[in-house]
Coordinates of C-alpha atoms and ligand atoms in Angstrom, one line a residue:
X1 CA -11.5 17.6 2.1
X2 CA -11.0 15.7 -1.2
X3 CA -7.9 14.3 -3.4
X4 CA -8.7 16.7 -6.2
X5 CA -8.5 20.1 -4.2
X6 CA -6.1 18.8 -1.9
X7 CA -3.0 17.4 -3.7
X8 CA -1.5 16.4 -0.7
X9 CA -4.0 14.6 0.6
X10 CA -3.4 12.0 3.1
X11 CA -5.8 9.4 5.0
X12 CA -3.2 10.2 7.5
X13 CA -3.1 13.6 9.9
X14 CA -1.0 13.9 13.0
X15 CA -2.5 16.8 15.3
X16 CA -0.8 17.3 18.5
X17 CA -0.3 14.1 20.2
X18 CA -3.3 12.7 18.5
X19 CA -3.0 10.9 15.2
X20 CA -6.7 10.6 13.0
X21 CA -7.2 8.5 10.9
X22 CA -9.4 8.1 7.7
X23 CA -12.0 5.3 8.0
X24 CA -11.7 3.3 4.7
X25 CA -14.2 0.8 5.4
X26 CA -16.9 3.9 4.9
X27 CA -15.8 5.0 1.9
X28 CA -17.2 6.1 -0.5
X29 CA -20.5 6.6 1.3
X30 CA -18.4 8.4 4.1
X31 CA -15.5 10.4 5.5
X32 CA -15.2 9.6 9.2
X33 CA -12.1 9.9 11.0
X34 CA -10.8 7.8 14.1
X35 CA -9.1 9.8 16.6
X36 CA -6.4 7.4 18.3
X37 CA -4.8 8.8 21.8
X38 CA -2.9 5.3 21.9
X39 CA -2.0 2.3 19.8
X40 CA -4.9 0.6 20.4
X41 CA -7.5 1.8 18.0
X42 CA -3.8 2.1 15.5
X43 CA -3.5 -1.5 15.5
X44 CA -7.6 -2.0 15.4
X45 CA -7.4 0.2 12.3
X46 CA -5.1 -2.0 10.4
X47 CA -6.6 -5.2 11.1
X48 CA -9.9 -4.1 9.9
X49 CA -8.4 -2.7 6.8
X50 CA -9.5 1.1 7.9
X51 CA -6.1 2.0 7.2
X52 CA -4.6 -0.1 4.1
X53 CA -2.7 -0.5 1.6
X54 CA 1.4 -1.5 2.3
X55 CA 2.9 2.7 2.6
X56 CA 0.1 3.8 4.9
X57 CA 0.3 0.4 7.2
X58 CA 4.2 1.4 7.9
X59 CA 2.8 4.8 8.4
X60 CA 0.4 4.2 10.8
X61 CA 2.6 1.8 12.5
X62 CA 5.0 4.4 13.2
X63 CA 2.4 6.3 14.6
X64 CA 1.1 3.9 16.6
X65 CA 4.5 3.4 18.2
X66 CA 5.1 7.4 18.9
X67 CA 1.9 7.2 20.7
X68 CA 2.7 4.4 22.5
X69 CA 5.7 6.2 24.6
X70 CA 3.4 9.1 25.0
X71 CA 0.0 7.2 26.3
X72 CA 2.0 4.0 27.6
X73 CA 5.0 5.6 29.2
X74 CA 8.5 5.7 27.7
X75 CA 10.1 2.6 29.3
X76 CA 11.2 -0.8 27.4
X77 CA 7.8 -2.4 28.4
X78 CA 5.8 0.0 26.7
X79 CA 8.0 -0.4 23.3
X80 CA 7.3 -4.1 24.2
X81 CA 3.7 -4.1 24.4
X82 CA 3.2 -1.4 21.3
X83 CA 5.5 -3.3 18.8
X84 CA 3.9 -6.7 19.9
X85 CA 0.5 -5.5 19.4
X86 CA 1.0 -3.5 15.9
X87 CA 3.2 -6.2 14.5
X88 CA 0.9 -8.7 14.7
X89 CA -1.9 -7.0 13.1
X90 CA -1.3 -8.2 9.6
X91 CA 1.2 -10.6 8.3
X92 CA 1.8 -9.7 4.9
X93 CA 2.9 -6.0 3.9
X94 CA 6.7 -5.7 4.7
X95 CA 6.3 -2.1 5.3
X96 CA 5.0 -3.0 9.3
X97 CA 8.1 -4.4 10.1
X98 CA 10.5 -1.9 8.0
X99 CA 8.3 0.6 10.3
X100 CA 8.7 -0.5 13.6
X101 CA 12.1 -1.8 13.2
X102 CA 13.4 1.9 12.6
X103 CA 11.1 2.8 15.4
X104 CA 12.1 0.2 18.1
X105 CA 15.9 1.4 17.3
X106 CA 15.1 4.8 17.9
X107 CA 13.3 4.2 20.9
X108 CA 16.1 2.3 22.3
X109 CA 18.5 4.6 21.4
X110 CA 16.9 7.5 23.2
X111 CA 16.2 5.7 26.4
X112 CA 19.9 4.9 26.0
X113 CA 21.1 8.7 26.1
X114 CA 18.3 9.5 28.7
X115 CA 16.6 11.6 26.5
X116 CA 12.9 12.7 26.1
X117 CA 11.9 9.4 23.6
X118 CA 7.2 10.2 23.1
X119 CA 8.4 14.0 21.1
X120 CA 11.4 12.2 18.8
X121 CA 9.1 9.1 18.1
X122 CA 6.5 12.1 17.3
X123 CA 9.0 13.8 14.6
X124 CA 10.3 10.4 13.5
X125 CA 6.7 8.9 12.3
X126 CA 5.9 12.6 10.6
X127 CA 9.1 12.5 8.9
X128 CA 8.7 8.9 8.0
X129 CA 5.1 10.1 6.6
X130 CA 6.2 12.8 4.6
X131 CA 9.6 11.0 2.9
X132 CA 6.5 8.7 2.1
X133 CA 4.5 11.4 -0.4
X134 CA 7.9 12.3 -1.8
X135 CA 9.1 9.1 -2.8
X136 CA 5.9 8.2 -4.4
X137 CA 6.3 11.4 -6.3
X138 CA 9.5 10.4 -7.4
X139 CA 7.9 7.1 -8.2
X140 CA 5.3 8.2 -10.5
X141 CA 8.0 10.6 -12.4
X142 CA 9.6 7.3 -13.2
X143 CA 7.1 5.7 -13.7
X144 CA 4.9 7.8 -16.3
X145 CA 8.0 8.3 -18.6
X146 CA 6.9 4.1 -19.7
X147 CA 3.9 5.2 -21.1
X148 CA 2.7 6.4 -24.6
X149 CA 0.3 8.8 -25.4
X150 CA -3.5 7.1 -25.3
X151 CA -2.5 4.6 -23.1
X152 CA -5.5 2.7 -21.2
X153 CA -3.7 1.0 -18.4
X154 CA -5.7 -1.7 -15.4
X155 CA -5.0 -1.8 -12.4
X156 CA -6.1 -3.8 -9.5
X157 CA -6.9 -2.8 -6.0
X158 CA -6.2 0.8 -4.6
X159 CA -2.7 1.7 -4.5
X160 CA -3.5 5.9 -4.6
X161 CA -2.9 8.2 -1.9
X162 CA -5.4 6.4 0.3
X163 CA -2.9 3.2 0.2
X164 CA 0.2 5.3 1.5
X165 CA 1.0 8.2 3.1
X166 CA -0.3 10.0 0.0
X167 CA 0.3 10.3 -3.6
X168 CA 0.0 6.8 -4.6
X169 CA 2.9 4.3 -5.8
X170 CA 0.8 2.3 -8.5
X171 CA -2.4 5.5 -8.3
X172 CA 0.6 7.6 -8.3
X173 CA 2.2 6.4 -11.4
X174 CA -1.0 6.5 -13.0
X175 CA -1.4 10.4 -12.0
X176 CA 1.8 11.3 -13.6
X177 CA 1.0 9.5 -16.2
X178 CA -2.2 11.3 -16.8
X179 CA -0.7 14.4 -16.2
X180 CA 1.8 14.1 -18.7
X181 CA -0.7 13.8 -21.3
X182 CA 0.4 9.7 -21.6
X183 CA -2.7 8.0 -20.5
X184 CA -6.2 8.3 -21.9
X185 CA -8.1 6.1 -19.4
X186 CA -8.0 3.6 -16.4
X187 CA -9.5 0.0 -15.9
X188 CA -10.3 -0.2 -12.1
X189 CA -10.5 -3.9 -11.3
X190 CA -13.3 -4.0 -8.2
X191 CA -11.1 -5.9 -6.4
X192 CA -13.2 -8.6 -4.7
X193 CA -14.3 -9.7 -1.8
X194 CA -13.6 -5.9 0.2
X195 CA -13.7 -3.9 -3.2
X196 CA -10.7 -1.6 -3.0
X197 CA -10.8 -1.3 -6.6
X198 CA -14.9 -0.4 -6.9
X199 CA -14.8 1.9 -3.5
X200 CA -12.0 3.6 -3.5
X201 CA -9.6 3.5 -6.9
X202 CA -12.6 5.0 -8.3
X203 CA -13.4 7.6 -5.9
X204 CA -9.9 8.7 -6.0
X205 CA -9.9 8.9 -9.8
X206 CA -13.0 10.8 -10.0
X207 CA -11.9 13.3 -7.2
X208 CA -8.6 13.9 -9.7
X209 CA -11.0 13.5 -12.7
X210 CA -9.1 11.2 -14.4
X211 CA -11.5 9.3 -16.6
X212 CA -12.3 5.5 -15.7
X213 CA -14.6 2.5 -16.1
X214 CA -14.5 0.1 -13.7
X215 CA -15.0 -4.2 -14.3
X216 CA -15.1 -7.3 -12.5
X217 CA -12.1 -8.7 -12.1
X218 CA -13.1 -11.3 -14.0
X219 CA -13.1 -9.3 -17.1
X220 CA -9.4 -8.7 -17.5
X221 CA -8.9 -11.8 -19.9
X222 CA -11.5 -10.7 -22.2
X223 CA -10.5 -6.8 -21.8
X224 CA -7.0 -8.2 -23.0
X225 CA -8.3 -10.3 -26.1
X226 CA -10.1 -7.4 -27.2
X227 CA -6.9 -5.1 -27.2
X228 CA -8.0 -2.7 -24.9
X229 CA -5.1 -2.8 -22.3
X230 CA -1.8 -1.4 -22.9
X231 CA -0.3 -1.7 -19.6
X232 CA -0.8 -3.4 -16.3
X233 CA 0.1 -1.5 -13.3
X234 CA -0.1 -2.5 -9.5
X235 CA 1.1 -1.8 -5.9
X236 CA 2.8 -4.3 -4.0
X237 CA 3.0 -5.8 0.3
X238 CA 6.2 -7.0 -0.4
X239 CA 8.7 -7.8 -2.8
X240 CA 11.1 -10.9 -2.2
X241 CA 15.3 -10.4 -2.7
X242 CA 14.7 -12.3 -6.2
X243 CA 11.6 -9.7 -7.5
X244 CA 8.6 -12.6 -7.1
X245 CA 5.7 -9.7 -5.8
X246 CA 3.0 -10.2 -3.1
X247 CA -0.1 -8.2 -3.5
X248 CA -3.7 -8.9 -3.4
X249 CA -5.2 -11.9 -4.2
X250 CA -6.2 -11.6 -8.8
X251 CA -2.8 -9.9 -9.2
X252 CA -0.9 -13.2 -10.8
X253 CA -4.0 -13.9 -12.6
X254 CA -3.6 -10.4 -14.6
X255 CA -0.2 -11.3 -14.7
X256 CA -0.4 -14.4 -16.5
X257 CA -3.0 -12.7 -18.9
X258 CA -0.3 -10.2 -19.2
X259 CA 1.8 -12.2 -20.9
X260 CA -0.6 -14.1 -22.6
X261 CA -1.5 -11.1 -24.5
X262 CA 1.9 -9.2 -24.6
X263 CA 1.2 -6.6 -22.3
X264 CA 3.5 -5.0 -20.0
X265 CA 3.4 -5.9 -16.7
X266 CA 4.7 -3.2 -14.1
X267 CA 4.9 -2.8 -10.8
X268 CA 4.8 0.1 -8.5
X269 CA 6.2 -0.1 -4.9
X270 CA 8.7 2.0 -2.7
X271 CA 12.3 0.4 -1.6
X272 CA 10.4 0.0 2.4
X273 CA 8.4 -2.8 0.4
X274 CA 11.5 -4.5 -1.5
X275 CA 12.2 -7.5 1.4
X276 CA 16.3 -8.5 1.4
X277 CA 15.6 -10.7 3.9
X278 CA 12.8 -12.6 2.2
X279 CA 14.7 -14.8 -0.9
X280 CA 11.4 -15.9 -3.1
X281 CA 7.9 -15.6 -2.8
X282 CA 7.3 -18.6 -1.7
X283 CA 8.5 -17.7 1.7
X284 CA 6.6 -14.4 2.1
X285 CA 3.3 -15.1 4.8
X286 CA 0.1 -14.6 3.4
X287 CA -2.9 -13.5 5.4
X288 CA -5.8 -15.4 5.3
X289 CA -9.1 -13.0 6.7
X290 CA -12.1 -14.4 7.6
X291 CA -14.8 -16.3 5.3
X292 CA -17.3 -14.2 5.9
X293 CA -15.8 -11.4 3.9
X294 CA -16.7 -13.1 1.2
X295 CA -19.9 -15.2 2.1
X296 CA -21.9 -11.8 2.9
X297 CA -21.4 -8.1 1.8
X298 CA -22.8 -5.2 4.3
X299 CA -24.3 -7.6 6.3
X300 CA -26.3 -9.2 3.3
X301 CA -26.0 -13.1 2.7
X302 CA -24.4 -14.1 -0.9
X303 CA -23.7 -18.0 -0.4
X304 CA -25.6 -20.3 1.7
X305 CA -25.6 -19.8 5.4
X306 CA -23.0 -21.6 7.0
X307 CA -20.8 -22.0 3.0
X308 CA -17.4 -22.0 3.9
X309 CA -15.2 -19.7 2.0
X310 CA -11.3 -19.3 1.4
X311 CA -10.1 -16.2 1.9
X312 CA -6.8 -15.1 1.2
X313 CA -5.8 -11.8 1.0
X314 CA -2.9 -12.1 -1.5
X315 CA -1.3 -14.1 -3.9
X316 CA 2.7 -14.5 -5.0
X317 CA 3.2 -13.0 -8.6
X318 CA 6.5 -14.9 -10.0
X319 CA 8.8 -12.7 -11.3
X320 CA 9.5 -14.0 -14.7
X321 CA 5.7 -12.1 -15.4
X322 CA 7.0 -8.7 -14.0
X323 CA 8.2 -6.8 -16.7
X324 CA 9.7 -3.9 -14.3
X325 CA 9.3 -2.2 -10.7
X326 CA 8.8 1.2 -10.8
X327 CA 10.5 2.5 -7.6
X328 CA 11.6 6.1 -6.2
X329 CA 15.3 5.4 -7.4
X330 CA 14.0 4.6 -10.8
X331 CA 12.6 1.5 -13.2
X332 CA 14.2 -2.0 -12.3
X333 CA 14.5 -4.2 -14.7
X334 CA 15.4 -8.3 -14.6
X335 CA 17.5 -9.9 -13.5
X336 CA 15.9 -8.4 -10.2
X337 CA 18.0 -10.1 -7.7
X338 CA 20.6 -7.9 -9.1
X339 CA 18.4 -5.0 -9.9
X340 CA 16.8 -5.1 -6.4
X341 CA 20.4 -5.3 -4.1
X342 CA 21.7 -2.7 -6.0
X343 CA 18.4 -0.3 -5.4
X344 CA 19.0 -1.3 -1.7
X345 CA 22.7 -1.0 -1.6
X346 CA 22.0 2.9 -2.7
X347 CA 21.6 3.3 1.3
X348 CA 19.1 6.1 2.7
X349 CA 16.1 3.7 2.5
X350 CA 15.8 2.5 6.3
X351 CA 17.1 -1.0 5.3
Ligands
MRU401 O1 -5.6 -5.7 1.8 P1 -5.1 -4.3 1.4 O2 -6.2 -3.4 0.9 O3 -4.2 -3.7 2.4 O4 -4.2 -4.6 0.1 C1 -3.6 -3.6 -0.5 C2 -2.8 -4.0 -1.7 O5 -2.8 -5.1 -2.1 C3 -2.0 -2.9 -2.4 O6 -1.9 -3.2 -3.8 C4 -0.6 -2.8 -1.8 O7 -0.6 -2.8 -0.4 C5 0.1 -1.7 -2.3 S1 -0.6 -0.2 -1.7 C6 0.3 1.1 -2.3

């Protein structure tokens, strides 16, 4: 099993009444998979970043719930004790919620009629999955048509197949892109402290052999002076009513150096991630994980012992830097509040 002789690959696979799940903390070394029979190991998955990345959180979420009303039982206090437990697993990607919210409404709904409510949850999460690879499809169609031929685009973090239900929204964009002949190479940020960037961007891109180099994230600034950047492009947890972007923690700091340097600035993200409900960035939550994820890697000290260490997972891109988010309904430009309602008022998006 690989992305390159599997194009619809997805670190995702319901089988039965079991869902498995691809462990991304091994990668690249490894490819195990976690069998889950309930929403337990779902919701240990997420919080441990096995399953990440916005799209595939919603995902598993929604299978976490279906197998809740088949291991659980199908009554309220089973949807009760599912949703509580997956949608407090991580604070920041919107796509949770926008997951479980259709989920508890179907749920209810079928109890209501006194219908069968583990097999439609079942259906519900694989449909949810598999709208997921074809809007990122849709995404990166959009999406490649902003590029020029010999573009070298950076981008930060993993937002490929691995990130969603497959495909990629910021990975995905970058596949088209490539595929069109529009893109000659790809700047893979490692992404400290968990290295998204390092262990899996680049494992995807070399399973779809699309060339790469990868830097420290600190190198974007100089990558930039040296004109060897023509487009930014990045994956988003959550995108606030007025376009300001949450995604992980370096992705303002490209931004700025974005415009610094006159580069464009997109970002890649499906309507479940745009967040009507949230107006700026400044009221999105961000996660904060524990110091020791970046004090010590595989179990190998880097600071002092006992250094104390801020950790937090994301920052808040304004959205003044974003030059455009590229979604499966097509390019939004500014002024996004208007941009953003209008991709929302479209309907069909599970708002
Ligand atoms: O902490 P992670 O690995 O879940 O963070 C992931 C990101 O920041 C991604 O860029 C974002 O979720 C978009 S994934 C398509």
């Amino acid at each position: 099993m690989t992305t390159r002789d599997d194009p619809d690959f997805s670190p995702l696979r319901l089988d039965g009444e079991v869902v498995h799940i691809l462990d991304q903390t091994r990668l690249p070394a490894e490819e195990i998979w976690i069998e889950c029979r309930d929403p337990e190991p779902v919701a240990d998955a997420i919080r441990r970043l096995a399953v990440r990345g916005a799209p595939a959180i919603g995902v598993a979420a929604a299978y976490g719930l279906a197998l809740g009303a088949h291991a659980w039982g199908e009554d309220e206090a089973s949807l009760e004790r599912a949703d509580a437990l997956l949608r407090a697993t991580r604070p920041t990607a919107v796509n949770l919620r926008w997951a479980l919210d259709q989920g508890r409404r179907s749920w209810l709904e079928r109890l209501e009629a006194g219908e069968p409510v583990a097999p439609a949850l079942f259906a519900w999460a694989a449909d949810l999955h598999r709208r997921d690879v074809e809007i990122n499809r849709r995404m990166g169609e959009h999406g490649a048509r902003l590029f020029a031929s010999g573009d070298r685009v950076l981008t930060h973090c993993n937002a490929g197949a691995l990130a969603t239900g497959g495909y990629g929204t910021a990975l995905g964009v970058v596949r088209a892109a490539y595929a069109a002949g529009a893109l000659s190479m790809v700047w893979v940020d490692e992404t400290r402290p968990l290295l998204q960037g390092a262990r899996l961007t680049a494992w995807e891109l070399g399973q779809l052999a699309i060339p790469y180099r990868l830097v420290t994230d600190s190198s974007a600034g100089a990558l930039m002076s040296r004109d060897l950047v023509d487009r930014i492009v990045v994956g988003a947890d959550r995108i606030a009513a007025n376009g300001d972007v949450a995604n992980k923690i370096g992705t303002y700091t490209l931004a700025v150096l974005a415009q610094r340097h006159g580069v464009p600035f997109y970002v890649a993200a499906p309507r479940s991630t745009l967040d009507p409900d949230t107006a700026t960035g400044a009221d999105i939550p961000i996660e904060e994980r524990a110091p020791g994820e970046i004090t010590a890697v595989g179990g190998a000290a880097l600071a002092p012992a006992g250094a104390d260490a801020a950790n937090f997972a994301f920052d808040v891109t304004p959205h003044d830097l974003v030059t455009a988010i590229i979604t499966e309904v097509g390019v939004l430009e500014p002024p996004f509040d208007e941009s953003i309602a209008r991709a929302i008022a479209l309907g069909g998006s599970g708002h």
